[in-house]
PDB file of C-alpha atoms in Angstrom:
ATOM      1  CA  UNK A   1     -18.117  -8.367 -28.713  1.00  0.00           C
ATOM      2  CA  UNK A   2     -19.658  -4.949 -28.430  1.00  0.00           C
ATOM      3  CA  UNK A   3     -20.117  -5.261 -24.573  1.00  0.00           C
ATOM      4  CA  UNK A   4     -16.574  -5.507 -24.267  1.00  0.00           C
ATOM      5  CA  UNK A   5     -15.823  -3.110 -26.505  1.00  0.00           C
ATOM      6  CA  UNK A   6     -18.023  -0.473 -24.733  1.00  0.00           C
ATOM      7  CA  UNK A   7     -17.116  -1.323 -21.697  1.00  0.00           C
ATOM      8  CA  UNK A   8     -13.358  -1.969 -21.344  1.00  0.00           C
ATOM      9  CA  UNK A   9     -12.323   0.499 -24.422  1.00  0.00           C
ATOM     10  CA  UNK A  10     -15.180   2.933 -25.036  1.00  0.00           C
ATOM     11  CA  UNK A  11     -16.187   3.110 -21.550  1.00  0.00           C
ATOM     12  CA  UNK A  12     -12.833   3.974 -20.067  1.00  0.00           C
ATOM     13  CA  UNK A  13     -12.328   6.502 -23.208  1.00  0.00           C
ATOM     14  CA  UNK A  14     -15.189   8.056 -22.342  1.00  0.00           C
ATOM     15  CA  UNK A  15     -14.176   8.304 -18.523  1.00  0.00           C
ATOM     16  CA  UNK A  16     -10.846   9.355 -18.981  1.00  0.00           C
ATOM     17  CA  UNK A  17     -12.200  12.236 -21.308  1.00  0.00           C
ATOM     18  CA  UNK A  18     -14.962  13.318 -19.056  1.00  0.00           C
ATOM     19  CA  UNK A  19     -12.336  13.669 -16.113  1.00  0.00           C
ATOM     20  CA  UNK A  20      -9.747  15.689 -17.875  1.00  0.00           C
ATOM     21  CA  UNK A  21     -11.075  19.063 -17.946  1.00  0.00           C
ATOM     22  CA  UNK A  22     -11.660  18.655 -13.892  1.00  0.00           C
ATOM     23  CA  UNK A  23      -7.978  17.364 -14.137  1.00  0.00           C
ATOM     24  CA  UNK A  24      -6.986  20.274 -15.422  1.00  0.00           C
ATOM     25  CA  UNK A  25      -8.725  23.104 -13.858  1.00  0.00           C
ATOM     26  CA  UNK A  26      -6.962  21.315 -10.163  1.00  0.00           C
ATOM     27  CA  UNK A  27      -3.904  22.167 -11.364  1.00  0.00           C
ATOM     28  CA  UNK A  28      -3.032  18.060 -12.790  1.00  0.00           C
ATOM     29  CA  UNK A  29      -4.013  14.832 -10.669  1.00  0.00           C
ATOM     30  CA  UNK A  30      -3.721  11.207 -11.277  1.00  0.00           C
ATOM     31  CA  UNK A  31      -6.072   8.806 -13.341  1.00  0.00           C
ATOM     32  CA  UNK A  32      -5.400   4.664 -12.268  1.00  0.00           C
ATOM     33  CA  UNK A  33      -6.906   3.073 -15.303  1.00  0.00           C
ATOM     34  CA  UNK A  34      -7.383  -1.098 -14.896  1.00  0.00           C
ATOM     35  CA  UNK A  35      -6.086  -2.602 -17.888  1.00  0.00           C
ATOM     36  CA  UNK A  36      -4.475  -6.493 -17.755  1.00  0.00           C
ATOM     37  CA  UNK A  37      -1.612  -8.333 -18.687  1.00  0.00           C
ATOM     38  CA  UNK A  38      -3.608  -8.863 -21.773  1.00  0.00           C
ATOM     39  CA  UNK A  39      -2.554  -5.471 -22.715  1.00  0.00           C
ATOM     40  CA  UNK A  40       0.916  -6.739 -23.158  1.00  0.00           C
ATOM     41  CA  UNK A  41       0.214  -9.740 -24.316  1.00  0.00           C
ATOM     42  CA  UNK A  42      -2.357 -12.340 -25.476  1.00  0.00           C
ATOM     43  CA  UNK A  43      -4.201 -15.746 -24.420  1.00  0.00           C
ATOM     44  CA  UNK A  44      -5.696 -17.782 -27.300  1.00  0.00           C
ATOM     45  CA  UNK A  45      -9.398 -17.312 -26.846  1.00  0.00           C
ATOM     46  CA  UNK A  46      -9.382 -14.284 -25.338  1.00  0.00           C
ATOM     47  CA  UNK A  47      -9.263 -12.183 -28.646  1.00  0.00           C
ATOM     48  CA  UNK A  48     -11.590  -8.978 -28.526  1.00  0.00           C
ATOM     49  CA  UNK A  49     -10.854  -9.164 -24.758  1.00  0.00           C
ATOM     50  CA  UNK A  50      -7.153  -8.499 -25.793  1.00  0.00           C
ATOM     51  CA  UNK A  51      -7.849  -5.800 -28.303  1.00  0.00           C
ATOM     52  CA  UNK A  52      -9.884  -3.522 -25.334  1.00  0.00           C
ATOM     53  CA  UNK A  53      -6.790  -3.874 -23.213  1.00  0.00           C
ATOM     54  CA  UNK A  54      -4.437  -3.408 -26.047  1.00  0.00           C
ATOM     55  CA  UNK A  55      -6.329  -0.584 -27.481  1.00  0.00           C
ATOM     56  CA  UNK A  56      -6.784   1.032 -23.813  1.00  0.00           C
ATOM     57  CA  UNK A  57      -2.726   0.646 -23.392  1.00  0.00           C
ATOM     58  CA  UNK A  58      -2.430   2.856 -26.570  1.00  0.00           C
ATOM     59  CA  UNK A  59      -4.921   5.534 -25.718  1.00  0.00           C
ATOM     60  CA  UNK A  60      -3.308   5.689 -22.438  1.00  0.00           C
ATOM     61  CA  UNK A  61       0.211   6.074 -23.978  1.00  0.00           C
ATOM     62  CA  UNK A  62      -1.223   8.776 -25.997  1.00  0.00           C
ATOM     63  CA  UNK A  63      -3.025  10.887 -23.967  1.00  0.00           C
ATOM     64  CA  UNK A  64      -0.729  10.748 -20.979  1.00  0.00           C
ATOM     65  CA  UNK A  65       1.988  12.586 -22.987  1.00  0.00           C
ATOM     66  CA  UNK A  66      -0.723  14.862 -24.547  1.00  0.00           C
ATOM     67  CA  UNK A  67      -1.843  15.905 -20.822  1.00  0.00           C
ATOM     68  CA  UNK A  68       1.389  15.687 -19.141  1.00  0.00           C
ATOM     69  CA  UNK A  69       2.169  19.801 -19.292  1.00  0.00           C
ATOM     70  CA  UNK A  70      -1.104  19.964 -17.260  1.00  0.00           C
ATOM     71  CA  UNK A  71       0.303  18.051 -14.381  1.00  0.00           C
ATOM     72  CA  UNK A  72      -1.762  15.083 -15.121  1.00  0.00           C
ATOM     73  CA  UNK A  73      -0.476  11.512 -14.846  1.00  0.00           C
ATOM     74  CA  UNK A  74      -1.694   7.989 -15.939  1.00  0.00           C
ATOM     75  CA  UNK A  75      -1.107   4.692 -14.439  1.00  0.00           C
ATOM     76  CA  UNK A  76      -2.024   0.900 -16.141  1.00  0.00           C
ATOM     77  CA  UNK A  77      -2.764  -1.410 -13.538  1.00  0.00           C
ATOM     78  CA  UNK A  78      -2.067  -4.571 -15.306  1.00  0.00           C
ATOM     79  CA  UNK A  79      -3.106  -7.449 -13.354  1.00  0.00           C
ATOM     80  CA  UNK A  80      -2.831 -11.036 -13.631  1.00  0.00           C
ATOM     81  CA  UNK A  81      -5.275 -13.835 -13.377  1.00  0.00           C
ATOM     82  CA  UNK A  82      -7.002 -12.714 -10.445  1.00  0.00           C
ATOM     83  CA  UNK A  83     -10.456 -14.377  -8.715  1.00  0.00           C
ATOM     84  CA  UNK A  84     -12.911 -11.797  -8.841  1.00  0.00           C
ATOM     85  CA  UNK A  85     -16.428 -11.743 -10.194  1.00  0.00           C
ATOM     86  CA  UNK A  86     -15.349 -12.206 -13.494  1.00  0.00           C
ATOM     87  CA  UNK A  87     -16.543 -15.691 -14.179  1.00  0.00           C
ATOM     88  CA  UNK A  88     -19.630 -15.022 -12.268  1.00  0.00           C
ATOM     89  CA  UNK A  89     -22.067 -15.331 -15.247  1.00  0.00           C
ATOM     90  CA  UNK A  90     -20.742 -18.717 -16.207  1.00  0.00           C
ATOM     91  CA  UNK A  91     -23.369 -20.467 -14.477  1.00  0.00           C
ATOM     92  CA  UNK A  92     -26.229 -17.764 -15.628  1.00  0.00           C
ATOM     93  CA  UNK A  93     -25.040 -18.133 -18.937  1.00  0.00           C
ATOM     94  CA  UNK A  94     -26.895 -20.779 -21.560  1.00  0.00           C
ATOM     95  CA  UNK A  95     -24.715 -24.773 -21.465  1.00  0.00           C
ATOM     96  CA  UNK A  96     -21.251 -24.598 -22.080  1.00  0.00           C
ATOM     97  CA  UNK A  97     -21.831 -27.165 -24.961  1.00  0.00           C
ATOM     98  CA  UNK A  98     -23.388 -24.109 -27.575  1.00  0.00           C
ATOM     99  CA  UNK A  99     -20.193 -22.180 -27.282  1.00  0.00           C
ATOM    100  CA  UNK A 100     -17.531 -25.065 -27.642  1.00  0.00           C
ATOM    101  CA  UNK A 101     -16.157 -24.122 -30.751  1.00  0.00           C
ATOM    102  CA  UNK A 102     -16.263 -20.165 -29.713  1.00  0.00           C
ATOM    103  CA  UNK A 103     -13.404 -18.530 -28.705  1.00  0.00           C
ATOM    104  CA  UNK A 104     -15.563 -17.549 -25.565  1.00  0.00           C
ATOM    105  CA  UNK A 105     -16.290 -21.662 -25.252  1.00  0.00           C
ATOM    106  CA  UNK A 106     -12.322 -21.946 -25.223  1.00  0.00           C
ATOM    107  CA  UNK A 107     -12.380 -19.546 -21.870  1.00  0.00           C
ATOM    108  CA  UNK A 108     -15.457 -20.670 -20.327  1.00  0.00           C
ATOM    109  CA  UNK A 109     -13.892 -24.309 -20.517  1.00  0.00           C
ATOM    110  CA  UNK A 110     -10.760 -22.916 -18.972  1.00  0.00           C
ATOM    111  CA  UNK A 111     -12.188 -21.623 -15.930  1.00  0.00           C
ATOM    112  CA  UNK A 112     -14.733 -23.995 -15.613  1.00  0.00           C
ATOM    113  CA  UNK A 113     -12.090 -27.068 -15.348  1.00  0.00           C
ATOM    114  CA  UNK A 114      -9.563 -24.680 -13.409  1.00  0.00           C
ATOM    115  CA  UNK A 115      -7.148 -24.950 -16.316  1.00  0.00           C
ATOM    116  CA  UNK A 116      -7.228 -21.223 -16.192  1.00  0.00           C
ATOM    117  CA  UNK A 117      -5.200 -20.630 -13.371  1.00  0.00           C
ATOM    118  CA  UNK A 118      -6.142 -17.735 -11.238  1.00  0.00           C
ATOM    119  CA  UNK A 119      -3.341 -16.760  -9.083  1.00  0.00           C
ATOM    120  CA  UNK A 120      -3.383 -12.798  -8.042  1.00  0.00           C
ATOM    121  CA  UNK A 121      -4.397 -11.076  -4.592  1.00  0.00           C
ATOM    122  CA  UNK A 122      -7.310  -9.164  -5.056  1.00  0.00           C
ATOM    123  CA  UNK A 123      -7.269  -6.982  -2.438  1.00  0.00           C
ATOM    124  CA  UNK A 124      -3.239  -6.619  -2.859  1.00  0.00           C
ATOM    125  CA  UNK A 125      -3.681  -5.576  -5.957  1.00  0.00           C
ATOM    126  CA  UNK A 126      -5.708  -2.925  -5.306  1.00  0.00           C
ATOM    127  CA  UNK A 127      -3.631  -1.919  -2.035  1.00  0.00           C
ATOM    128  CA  UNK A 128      -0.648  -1.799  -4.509  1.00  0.00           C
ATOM    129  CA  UNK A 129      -2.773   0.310  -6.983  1.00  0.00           C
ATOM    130  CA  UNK A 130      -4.053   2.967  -4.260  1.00  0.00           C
ATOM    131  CA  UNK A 131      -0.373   3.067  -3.164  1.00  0.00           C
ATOM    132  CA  UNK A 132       0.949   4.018  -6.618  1.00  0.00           C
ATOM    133  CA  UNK A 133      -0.871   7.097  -7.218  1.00  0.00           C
ATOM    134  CA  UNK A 134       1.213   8.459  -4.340  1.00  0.00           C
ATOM    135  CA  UNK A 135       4.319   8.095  -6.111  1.00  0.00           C
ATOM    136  CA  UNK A 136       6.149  11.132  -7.672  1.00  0.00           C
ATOM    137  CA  UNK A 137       6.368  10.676 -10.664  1.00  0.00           C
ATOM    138  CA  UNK A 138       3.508   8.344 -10.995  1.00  0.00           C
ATOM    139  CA  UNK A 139       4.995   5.041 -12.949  1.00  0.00           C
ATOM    140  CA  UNK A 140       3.619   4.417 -15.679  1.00  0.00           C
ATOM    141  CA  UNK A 141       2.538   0.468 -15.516  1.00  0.00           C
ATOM    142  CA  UNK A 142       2.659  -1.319 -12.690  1.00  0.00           C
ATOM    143  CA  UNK A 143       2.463  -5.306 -13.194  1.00  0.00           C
ATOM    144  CA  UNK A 144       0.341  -7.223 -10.415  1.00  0.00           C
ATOM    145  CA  UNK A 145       0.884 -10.732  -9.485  1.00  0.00           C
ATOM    146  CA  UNK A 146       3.478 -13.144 -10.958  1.00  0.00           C
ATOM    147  CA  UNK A 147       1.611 -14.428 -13.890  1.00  0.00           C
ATOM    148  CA  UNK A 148       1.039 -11.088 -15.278  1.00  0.00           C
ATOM    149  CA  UNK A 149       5.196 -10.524 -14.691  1.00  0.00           C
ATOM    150  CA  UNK A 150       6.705 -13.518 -16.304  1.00  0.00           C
ATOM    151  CA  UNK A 151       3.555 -13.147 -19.271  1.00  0.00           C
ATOM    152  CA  UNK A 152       4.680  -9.747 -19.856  1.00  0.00           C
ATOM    153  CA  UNK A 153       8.335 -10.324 -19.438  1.00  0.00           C
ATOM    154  CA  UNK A 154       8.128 -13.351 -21.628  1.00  0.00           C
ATOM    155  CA  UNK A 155       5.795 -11.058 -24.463  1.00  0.00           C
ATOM    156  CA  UNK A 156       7.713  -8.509 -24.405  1.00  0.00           C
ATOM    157  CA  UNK A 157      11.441 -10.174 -24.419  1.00  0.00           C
ATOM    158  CA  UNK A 158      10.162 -12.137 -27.867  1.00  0.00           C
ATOM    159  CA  UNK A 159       8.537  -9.193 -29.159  1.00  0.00           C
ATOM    160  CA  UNK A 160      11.916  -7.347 -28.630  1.00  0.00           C
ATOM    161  CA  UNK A 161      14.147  -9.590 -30.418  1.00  0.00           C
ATOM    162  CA  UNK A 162      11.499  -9.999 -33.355  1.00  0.00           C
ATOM    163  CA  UNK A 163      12.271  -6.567 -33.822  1.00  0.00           C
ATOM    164  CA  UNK A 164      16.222  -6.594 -33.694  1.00  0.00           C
ATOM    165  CA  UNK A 165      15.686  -9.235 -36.524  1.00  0.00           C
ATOM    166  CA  UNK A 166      13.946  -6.938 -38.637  1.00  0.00           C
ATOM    167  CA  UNK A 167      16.586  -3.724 -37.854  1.00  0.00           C
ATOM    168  CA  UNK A 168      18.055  -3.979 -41.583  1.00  0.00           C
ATOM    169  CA  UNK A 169      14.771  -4.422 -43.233  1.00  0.00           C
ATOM    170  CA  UNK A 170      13.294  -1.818 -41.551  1.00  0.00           C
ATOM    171  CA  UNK A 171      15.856   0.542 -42.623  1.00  0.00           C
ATOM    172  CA  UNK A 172      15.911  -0.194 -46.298  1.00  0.00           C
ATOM    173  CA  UNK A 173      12.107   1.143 -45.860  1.00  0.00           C
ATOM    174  CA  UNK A 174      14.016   4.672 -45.509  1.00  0.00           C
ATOM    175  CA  UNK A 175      13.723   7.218 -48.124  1.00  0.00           C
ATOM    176  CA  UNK A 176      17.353   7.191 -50.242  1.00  0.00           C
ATOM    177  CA  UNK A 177      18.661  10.694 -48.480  1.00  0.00           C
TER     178      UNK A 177
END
């Protein structure tokens, strides 16, 4: 849990702050920052996995419109299931049977038995990504493959009307003005 969280959430915090001041001093730029459809939305089993990318996603948000008089733009790269290294350690890693009833036992099974489709373009992806930072402005997201699209879409269209449904509750939270 903490290697995640160093890496995908403290890490790229720490990255993204260490760059700025250069950022700024060139007059703005453009930082690319890898995040996932799991930033949008969420596997079973892939819990603190989701709550780097989700937590990244809101620093991003954050700090993009803090930076933005500086010229400086953001992008989230959110990929799809995508073969890459990822899985690599699977093999290195001690018999699947001690993490069965872990949620990392859930994923290992997943990708192990190819349940866990992986369906992106690497090297697309990244094409795609490169190609974005020349855009003016610089968009915000950009979704990558068509897992991570109909995830999102399908995330964020449910999240959406959860939220209609709660319109009148939400107002009689208002001060009486």
């Amino acid at each position: 849990m903490e290697r995640q969280l160093d890496t995908n959430l403290l890490g790229s915090i720490g990255l993204i702050r260490a760059a700025l001041p250069h950022l700024r001093k060139q007059g703005g730029g453009r930082v690319i920052q890898v995040s996932s459809e799991g930033g949008q939305m969420a596997y079973p089993n892939f819990s603190v996995y989701h709550a780097t990318k989700w937590g990244i996603e809101g620093f991003v948000e954050s700090v993009a419109q803090e930076v933005a008089p500086f010229g400086i733009e953001f992008i989230l790269a959110e990929p799809g299931p995508t073969p890459t290294n990822f899985a690599a350690g699977l093999d290195a890693a001690p018999a699947m049977d001690e993490y069965a009833d872990t949620p990392s036992g859930g994923v290992r099974r997943a990708l192990a038995d190819g349940s866990f489709k992986l369906t992106g373009d690497p090297v697309r992806m990244v094409e795609i990504m490169i190609d974005s930072a020349d855009q003016a402005p610089a968009p915000r997201r950009i979704t990558l493959g068509s897992t991570a699209y109909e995830s999102i879409h399908a995330a964020l269209t449910d999240r959406l009307a959860r939220l209609t449904a709660q319109k009148e509750l939400a107002v009689s939270a208002n001060l009486d003005t």
